Amino acid sequence: MPSPLEGLGQSRRRPRLQLGLSLFWRTFFLLVLLLIGCTVAWLQTFRALEYEPRAIQTAHQIASLVNLTRAALVYSDAITRVSLIKTLADQEGVRILPREPNDRFVPYTTGALDQRVTEELIDRLGEGTTVASRVNDEPGLWIGFTIESDMYWLLLDPTRFTRLGGRTWLVWLVTTMMLSLAGAALITRLINLPLKQLSRATMQVREGEYEAHRLDERARTNEIRAVNVGFNRMADQLAKIEQDRAVMLAGISHDLRTPLARLRLETEMSVTDEDARDHMAADIAQLDAIIDKFLDYARPDHVDFKPVLLRDVIDACTYAVQDHEDIRITVDVPADLRVMADEVELQRVISNLIENARRYGKTPSTGVADVAIQAQAHNDAVLIKVRDHGAGVAPALLSQLSKPFFRGDVARTSAAGAGLGLSIVTKNIERMGGTFALTSTPGRGLAAHIRMPRAAAVKPEASAAAAHIRMPRAAAVKPEASAAANNPQR
């Protein structure tokens, strides 16, 4: 059965495309889309409702000016007409020029507004009226009309009737969009600031910092104030529960030391069988180590991972069961393989797995639990596998086995524990930065896969010397005394 954790490190290092957006940016983009939609809708409404009145008004002004000029020229003599034309040119910027048959002109129809103005002028001034934007390469607003069969050009200053150009619209749109974006960013920040504070406080509470970040209980918004008050009360309760747990755990550990010391003394004085005395001493030593770990748990800030020789830990765990007739253990672990872990915690993990296999992994044909323990280095990690050759479990139950108090063998008479073994294994491995998984083939056994951080390698001579020094202490530890050894989960 291959380890399901072999490709875990590579998959974690692969860059993944992050498509998710924070709530700030999502709210910001939604507001921006709303503002853009409103601006476009307003622009279309303005063009539909404003262009027609503007075109008619412009055409009326131009037609009135043309009619007044025509009337003034008709009812004036030759001398007065010359003076009138000069006065109109100097004071009003209106030039009147005779229209020649060979004049070249460009129609005033460059846009929808211009077209509408031209149509309205022709309707008011009559047939024969010409509206041009350029005559003989001279730009302007040119109006062609007749006076008693004589044709004239009336040249107006185009700025007096200029429509809103593209540059004007661009400046207006850019200004509007900049103000809209600034307003959207400000509104979004004000809306999401309480949620961001709540998220940061939640992360700190998750890390055990209950008093590091308290939320404002005097917020002006009723809903936010209620959430902040509830969160602060929850953090206070969690802090009290954590403190009570630490005190209770430390008290239990302290109270166990006295009877444990009496047991140690009684064992040394009363037990004459050397082998039995060694095994009892191993049980007491492991109980003492577990009590030390309880005291460490009472101090949440105590985390101390060191390079541990994996073979020494496994030898210490198998020492207590090596004389049992109902289990045979095969170990295939390099002597110099090291992991970054807590030695006592790792011993509890391996002991629980061995005890679990001894109880529920017996081969049906022989009644003996054949357990194989293997380990190998894999990049910057160490893969450990503890496999039995028992009946196995159904694949549907694998995800349930590591839950506290779940017992997959409640129908068996051997299921006498509380169902905590594999849940303790899972929690301990996660606490040490590792990963735990189970695989099973019904009828062929269950395999527990562990992935632990790999420690730096040392020279073989130093490793052998360390194993020789540490072996007597490791041999004094027996898995059956573990507080979590009663694992009836299979």
Short mmCIF file of C-alpha atoms in Angstrom, two decimals, residues 87-418:
data_model
loop_
_atom_site.label_atom_id
_atom_site.label_comp_id
_atom_site.label_asym_id
_atom_site.label_seq_id
_atom_site.Cartn_x
_atom_site.Cartn_y
_atom_site.Cartn_z
CA THR A 87 -21.47 97.18 -37.49
CA LEU A 88 -22.64 93.56 -37.40
CA ALA A 89 -19.13 92.37 -38.16
CA ASP A 90 -17.46 94.58 -35.54
CA GLN A 91 -19.91 94.32 -32.66
CA GLU A 92 -21.72 91.02 -33.08
CA GLY A 93 -19.13 88.97 -34.94
CA VAL A 94 -21.59 88.36 -37.77
CA ARG A 95 -20.25 88.61 -41.30
CA ILE A 96 -22.44 88.86 -44.37
CA LEU A 97 -20.81 87.84 -47.64
CA PRO A 98 -22.24 87.43 -51.13
CA ARG A 99 -22.61 83.84 -52.21
CA GLU A 100 -20.93 82.94 -55.47
CA PRO A 101 -21.99 79.99 -57.64
CA ASN A 102 -18.53 78.46 -57.47
CA ASP A 103 -18.25 78.59 -53.65
CA ARG A 104 -17.10 75.31 -52.09
CA PHE A 105 -18.74 74.34 -48.81
CA VAL A 106 -18.98 71.40 -46.39
CA PRO A 107 -22.48 70.61 -45.00
CA TYR A 108 -22.99 71.08 -41.27
CA THR A 109 -23.92 67.45 -40.54
CA THR A 110 -21.03 65.99 -38.55
CA GLY A 111 -23.23 64.67 -35.73
CA ALA A 112 -26.76 63.90 -34.66
CA LEU A 113 -27.14 67.31 -32.99
CA ASP A 114 -25.79 69.13 -36.05
CA GLN A 115 -28.15 67.21 -38.31
CA ARG A 116 -31.11 68.10 -36.11
CA VAL A 117 -30.11 71.81 -36.06
CA THR A 118 -29.81 71.84 -39.85
CA GLU A 119 -33.25 70.29 -40.29
CA GLU A 120 -34.82 72.79 -37.92
CA LEU A 121 -33.13 75.76 -39.67
CA ILE A 122 -34.32 74.64 -43.10
CA ASP A 123 -37.82 74.21 -41.70
CA ARG A 124 -37.88 77.73 -40.21
CA LEU A 125 -35.99 79.61 -42.96
CA GLY A 126 -37.54 77.80 -45.91
CA GLU A 127 -36.23 75.89 -48.88
CA GLY A 128 -32.93 77.02 -50.31
CA THR A 129 -31.35 77.50 -46.92
CA THR A 130 -27.87 76.02 -46.65
CA VAL A 131 -26.01 75.29 -43.46
CA ALA A 132 -22.26 74.65 -43.79
CA SER A 133 -19.33 74.20 -41.48
CA ARG A 134 -16.70 75.35 -43.99
CA VAL A 135 -16.88 77.61 -47.06
CA ASN A 136 -13.88 77.99 -49.34
CA ASP A 137 -11.73 76.30 -46.65
CA GLU A 138 -12.74 78.87 -44.03
CA PRO A 139 -14.30 77.22 -40.94
CA GLY A 140 -17.32 78.62 -39.14
CA LEU A 141 -21.08 78.35 -38.95
CA TRP A 142 -22.23 79.42 -42.42
CA ILE A 143 -25.91 80.04 -43.15
CA GLY A 144 -26.87 80.50 -46.81
CA PHE A 145 -30.05 82.58 -47.46
CA THR A 146 -31.55 84.79 -50.18
CA ILE A 147 -32.68 88.42 -50.26
CA GLU A 148 -34.76 89.28 -53.32
CA SER A 149 -33.15 86.58 -55.44
CA ASP A 150 -29.67 87.57 -54.22
CA MET A 151 -27.79 84.87 -52.32
CA TYR A 152 -25.70 85.63 -49.23
CA TRP A 153 -23.64 83.83 -46.64
CA LEU A 154 -24.12 84.65 -42.97
CA LEU A 155 -20.98 83.66 -41.01
CA LEU A 156 -21.43 83.21 -37.25
CA ASP A 157 -18.91 82.55 -34.55
CA PRO A 158 -19.28 78.74 -34.00
CA THR A 159 -18.38 79.02 -30.33
CA ARG A 160 -21.68 80.76 -29.65
CA PHE A 161 -23.56 77.58 -30.56
CA THR A 162 -20.94 74.90 -29.94
CA ARG A 163 -22.19 71.57 -28.72
CA LEU A 164 -20.44 69.66 -25.94
CA GLY A 165 -17.40 68.10 -27.57
CA GLY A 166 -15.62 64.82 -26.90
CA ARG A 167 -12.96 66.50 -24.75
CA THR A 168 -15.60 68.10 -22.54
CA TRP A 169 -17.33 64.76 -22.11
CA LEU A 170 -14.00 63.04 -21.38
CA VAL A 171 -13.06 65.57 -18.69
CA TRP A 172 -16.50 65.28 -17.14
CA LEU A 173 -16.44 61.47 -17.17
CA VAL A 174 -12.90 61.25 -15.76
CA THR A 175 -13.75 63.68 -12.96
CA THR A 176 -16.94 61.82 -12.16
CA MET A 177 -15.22 58.44 -12.16
CA MET A 178 -12.36 59.61 -9.93
CA LEU A 179 -14.77 61.05 -7.38
CA SER A 180 -16.92 57.91 -7.61
CA LEU A 181 -13.93 55.60 -7.05
CA ALA A 182 -12.72 57.65 -4.09
CA GLY A 183 -16.20 57.63 -2.59
CA ALA A 184 -16.61 53.89 -3.20
CA ALA A 185 -13.26 53.15 -1.55
CA LEU A 186 -14.12 55.28 1.48
CA ILE A 187 -17.59 53.76 1.88
CA THR A 188 -16.23 50.22 1.43
CA ARG A 189 -13.53 50.79 4.02
CA LEU A 190 -16.03 52.13 6.53
CA ILE A 191 -18.35 49.18 5.92
CA ASN A 192 -15.66 46.48 6.10
CA LEU A 193 -13.51 47.93 8.90
CA PRO A 194 -15.53 46.28 11.72
CA LEU A 195 -15.46 42.95 9.89
CA LYS A 196 -11.70 43.23 9.36
CA GLN A 197 -11.22 43.93 13.06
CA LEU A 198 -13.39 40.93 13.91
CA SER A 199 -11.38 38.71 11.56
CA ARG A 200 -8.08 39.84 13.11
CA ALA A 201 -9.42 39.30 16.62
CA THR A 202 -10.69 35.84 15.65
CA MET A 203 -7.24 34.85 14.40
CA GLN A 204 -5.66 36.03 17.65
CA VAL A 205 -8.18 34.10 19.73
CA ARG A 206 -7.46 31.04 17.62
CA GLU A 207 -3.78 31.42 18.53
CA GLY A 208 -4.68 31.64 22.22
CA GLU A 209 -4.26 35.43 22.61
CA TYR A 210 -7.58 36.13 24.33
CA GLU A 211 -6.73 39.57 25.65
CA ALA A 212 -4.54 40.87 22.83
CA HIS A 213 -7.28 42.43 20.74
CA ARG A 214 -10.61 43.39 22.26
CA LEU A 215 -13.30 44.84 20.02
CA ASP A 216 -14.90 48.21 20.56
CA GLU A 217 -18.08 47.83 22.58
CA ARG A 218 -19.14 51.45 22.00
CA ALA A 219 -19.58 51.27 18.24
CA ARG A 220 -22.35 53.49 16.88
CA THR A 221 -23.97 50.76 14.77
CA ASN A 222 -26.26 48.57 16.85
CA GLU A 223 -25.50 45.33 15.01
CA ILE A 224 -21.73 45.84 15.14
CA ARG A 225 -21.87 46.79 18.80
CA ALA A 226 -23.85 43.62 19.59
CA VAL A 227 -21.34 41.44 17.68
CA ASN A 228 -18.36 43.06 19.42
CA VAL A 229 -19.90 42.63 22.86
CA GLY A 230 -20.72 38.98 22.14
CA PHE A 231 -17.24 38.29 20.79
CA ASN A 232 -15.54 39.85 23.82
CA ARG A 233 -17.70 37.80 26.18
CA MET A 234 -16.89 34.65 24.21
CA ALA A 235 -13.15 35.41 24.39
CA ASP A 236 -13.45 35.93 28.16
CA GLN A 237 -15.20 32.59 28.56
CA LEU A 238 -12.60 30.81 26.45
CA ALA A 239 -9.81 32.39 28.47
CA LYS A 240 -11.47 31.24 31.71
CA ILE A 241 -11.99 27.72 30.34
CA GLU A 242 -8.37 27.56 29.20
CA GLN A 243 -7.16 28.73 32.58
CA ASP A 244 -9.35 26.22 34.42
CA ARG A 245 -8.14 23.45 32.12
CA ALA A 246 -4.51 24.32 32.75
CA VAL A 247 -5.03 24.47 36.52
CA MET A 248 -6.93 21.17 36.55
CA LEU A 249 -4.35 19.44 34.38
CA ALA A 250 -1.49 20.73 36.48
CA GLY A 251 -3.30 19.67 39.67
CA ILE A 252 -3.94 16.15 38.42
CA SER A 253 -0.34 15.78 37.29
CA HIS A 254 0.93 17.05 40.63
CA ASP A 255 -1.31 14.68 42.60
CA LEU A 256 -0.22 11.66 40.55
CA ARG A 257 3.43 12.14 41.43
CA THR A 258 3.07 10.93 45.02
CA PRO A 259 1.44 7.50 44.34
CA LEU A 260 3.75 7.05 41.36
CA ALA A 261 6.79 7.55 43.60
CA ARG A 262 5.38 4.97 46.04
CA LEU A 263 4.87 2.49 43.18
CA ARG A 264 8.45 3.00 42.04
CA LEU A 265 9.79 2.38 45.53
CA GLU A 266 7.53 -0.65 46.04
CA THR A 267 8.66 -2.13 42.74
CA GLU A 268 12.34 -1.80 43.58
CA MET A 269 11.87 -3.37 47.02
CA SER A 270 9.21 -6.06 46.48
CA VAL A 271 9.60 -7.48 42.97
CA THR A 272 12.29 -10.12 42.82
CA ASP A 273 11.92 -11.12 39.17
CA GLU A 274 14.42 -8.92 37.32
CA ASP A 275 12.58 -9.03 33.99
CA ALA A 276 9.23 -8.17 35.61
CA ARG A 277 10.89 -5.41 37.59
CA ASP A 278 12.36 -3.94 34.39
CA HIS A 279 8.98 -3.94 32.69
CA MET A 280 7.27 -2.38 35.70
CA ALA A 281 10.00 0.25 35.83
CA ALA A 282 9.41 0.94 32.16
CA ASP A 283 5.69 1.44 32.84
CA ILE A 284 6.40 3.83 35.69
CA ALA A 285 8.98 5.72 33.64
CA GLN A 286 6.51 6.23 30.82
CA LEU A 287 3.80 7.34 33.25
CA ASP A 288 6.26 9.83 34.71
CA ALA A 289 7.09 11.13 31.20
CA ILE A 290 3.40 11.49 30.39
CA ILE A 291 2.85 13.42 33.61
CA ASP A 292 5.65 15.75 32.53
CA LYS A 293 3.81 16.26 29.25
CA PHE A 294 0.62 17.06 31.15
CA LEU A 295 2.49 19.81 32.93
CA ASP A 296 3.76 21.02 29.57
CA TYR A 297 0.19 21.15 28.27
CA ALA A 298 -0.71 23.29 31.25
CA ARG A 299 1.80 25.80 29.85
CA PRO A 300 0.50 26.48 26.30
CA ASP A 301 3.57 28.50 25.39
CA HIS A 302 5.82 25.48 25.95
CA VAL A 303 6.81 24.05 22.57
CA ASP A 304 10.16 22.32 22.28
CA PHE A 305 10.85 20.19 19.20
CA LYS A 306 14.27 18.61 18.84
CA PRO A 307 15.93 16.20 16.39
CA VAL A 308 14.92 12.70 17.49
CA LEU A 309 16.35 9.41 16.28
CA LEU A 310 13.31 7.61 14.97
CA ARG A 311 14.81 4.12 15.40
CA ASP A 312 15.43 4.74 19.12
CA VAL A 313 11.81 5.79 19.65
CA ILE A 314 10.49 2.72 17.83
CA ASP A 315 12.84 0.40 19.74
CA ALA A 316 11.60 1.89 23.01
CA CYS A 317 7.99 1.35 21.97
CA THR A 318 8.52 -2.25 20.86
CA TYR A 319 10.58 -3.22 23.91
CA ALA A 320 7.56 -3.64 26.19
CA VAL A 321 5.71 -5.97 23.80
CA GLN A 322 8.61 -7.98 22.46
CA ASP A 323 7.84 -10.91 24.79
CA HIS A 324 4.10 -10.99 24.04
CA GLU A 325 3.00 -14.07 22.14
CA ASP A 326 0.10 -12.35 20.35
CA ILE A 327 2.22 -9.84 18.38
CA ARG A 328 5.24 -9.97 16.06
CA ILE A 329 6.85 -6.71 15.00
CA THR A 330 9.11 -6.19 12.00
CA VAL A 331 11.06 -2.91 11.92
CA ASP A 332 12.60 -1.46 8.76
CA VAL A 333 13.86 1.97 9.80
CA PRO A 334 17.31 3.45 9.02
CA ALA A 335 19.39 3.89 12.15
CA ASP A 336 20.37 7.48 11.34
CA LEU A 337 16.93 8.78 10.34
CA ARG A 338 15.94 11.79 12.44
CA VAL A 339 12.70 13.75 12.75
CA MET A 340 11.87 17.08 14.35
CA ALA A 341 9.48 16.13 17.15
CA ASP A 342 8.88 15.81 20.85
CA GLU A 343 10.29 12.44 21.89
CA VAL A 344 7.61 11.62 24.48
CA GLU A 345 4.81 12.63 22.13
CA LEU A 346 6.26 10.55 19.32
CA GLN A 347 6.55 7.56 21.67
CA ARG A 348 2.88 7.96 22.59
CA VAL A 349 1.97 7.99 18.90
CA ILE A 350 3.92 4.84 18.02
CA SER A 351 2.79 3.07 21.20
CA ASN A 352 -0.87 3.78 20.47
CA LEU A 353 -0.52 2.48 16.92
CA ILE A 354 1.24 -0.69 18.08
CA GLU A 355 -1.34 -1.31 20.80
CA ASN A 356 -4.13 -0.66 18.32
CA ALA A 357 -2.63 -3.22 15.93
CA ARG A 358 -2.11 -5.73 18.77
CA ARG A 359 -5.76 -5.52 19.78
CA TYR A 360 -7.50 -5.39 16.41
CA GLY A 361 -4.94 -6.35 13.76
CA LYS A 362 -4.50 -10.04 14.43
CA THR A 363 -4.25 -12.25 11.38
CA PRO A 364 -7.43 -14.38 11.34
CA SER A 365 -5.58 -17.60 10.47
CA THR A 366 -2.92 -17.39 13.20
CA GLY A 367 -4.41 -15.16 15.90
CA VAL A 368 -1.14 -13.21 16.00
CA ALA A 369 -0.80 -9.54 15.04
CA ASP A 370 1.96 -9.25 12.42
CA VAL A 371 2.96 -5.56 12.49
CA ALA A 372 5.40 -3.97 10.06
CA ILE A 373 6.95 -0.59 10.87
CA GLN A 374 8.72 1.14 8.00
CA ALA A 375 10.18 4.61 7.52
CA GLN A 376 12.07 6.42 4.81
CA ALA A 377 13.20 9.94 4.00
CA HIS A 378 11.21 11.79 1.35
CA ASN A 379 12.63 15.21 0.41
CA ASP A 380 12.40 17.34 3.57
CA ALA A 381 10.04 14.94 5.34
CA VAL A 382 10.03 11.44 6.83
CA LEU A 383 7.30 8.96 5.90
CA ILE A 384 6.41 6.39 8.56
CA LYS A 385 4.06 3.47 8.04
CA VAL A 386 2.68 1.13 10.71
CA ARG A 387 0.77 -1.72 9.08
CA ASP A 388 -0.94 -4.83 10.37
CA HIS A 389 -2.30 -7.81 8.44
CA GLY A 390 -5.65 -8.16 10.13
CA ALA A 391 -9.17 -7.94 8.83
CA GLY A 392 -8.96 -4.22 8.09
CA VAL A 393 -11.94 -1.88 8.10
CA ALA A 394 -14.41 -0.73 5.51
CA PRO A 395 -13.27 2.34 3.55
CA ALA A 396 -16.39 4.21 4.66
CA LEU A 397 -15.19 4.03 8.29
CA LEU A 398 -11.67 5.40 7.74
CA SER A 399 -12.72 9.02 8.14
CA GLN A 400 -14.49 8.17 11.42
CA LEU A 401 -11.66 6.29 13.12
CA SER A 402 -9.74 9.38 14.19
CA LYS A 403 -12.77 11.00 15.84
CA PRO A 404 -12.85 10.95 19.65
CA PHE A 405 -14.98 8.21 21.25
CA PHE A 406 -15.72 6.52 17.92
CA ARG A 407 -15.42 2.73 18.19
CA GLY A 408 -15.60 0.75 15.00
CA ASP A 409 -15.67 -2.59 16.87
CA VAL A 410 -18.52 -2.04 19.32
CA ALA A 411 -19.90 -5.44 18.37
CA ARG A 412 -16.69 -7.16 19.52
CA THR A 413 -16.06 -8.20 23.05
CA SER A 414 -12.55 -6.83 22.77
CA ALA A 415 -13.78 -3.29 22.29
CA ALA A 416 -13.26 -2.29 25.89
CA GLY A 417 -11.65 1.12 25.51
CA ALA A 418 -13.01 4.61 25.15
#
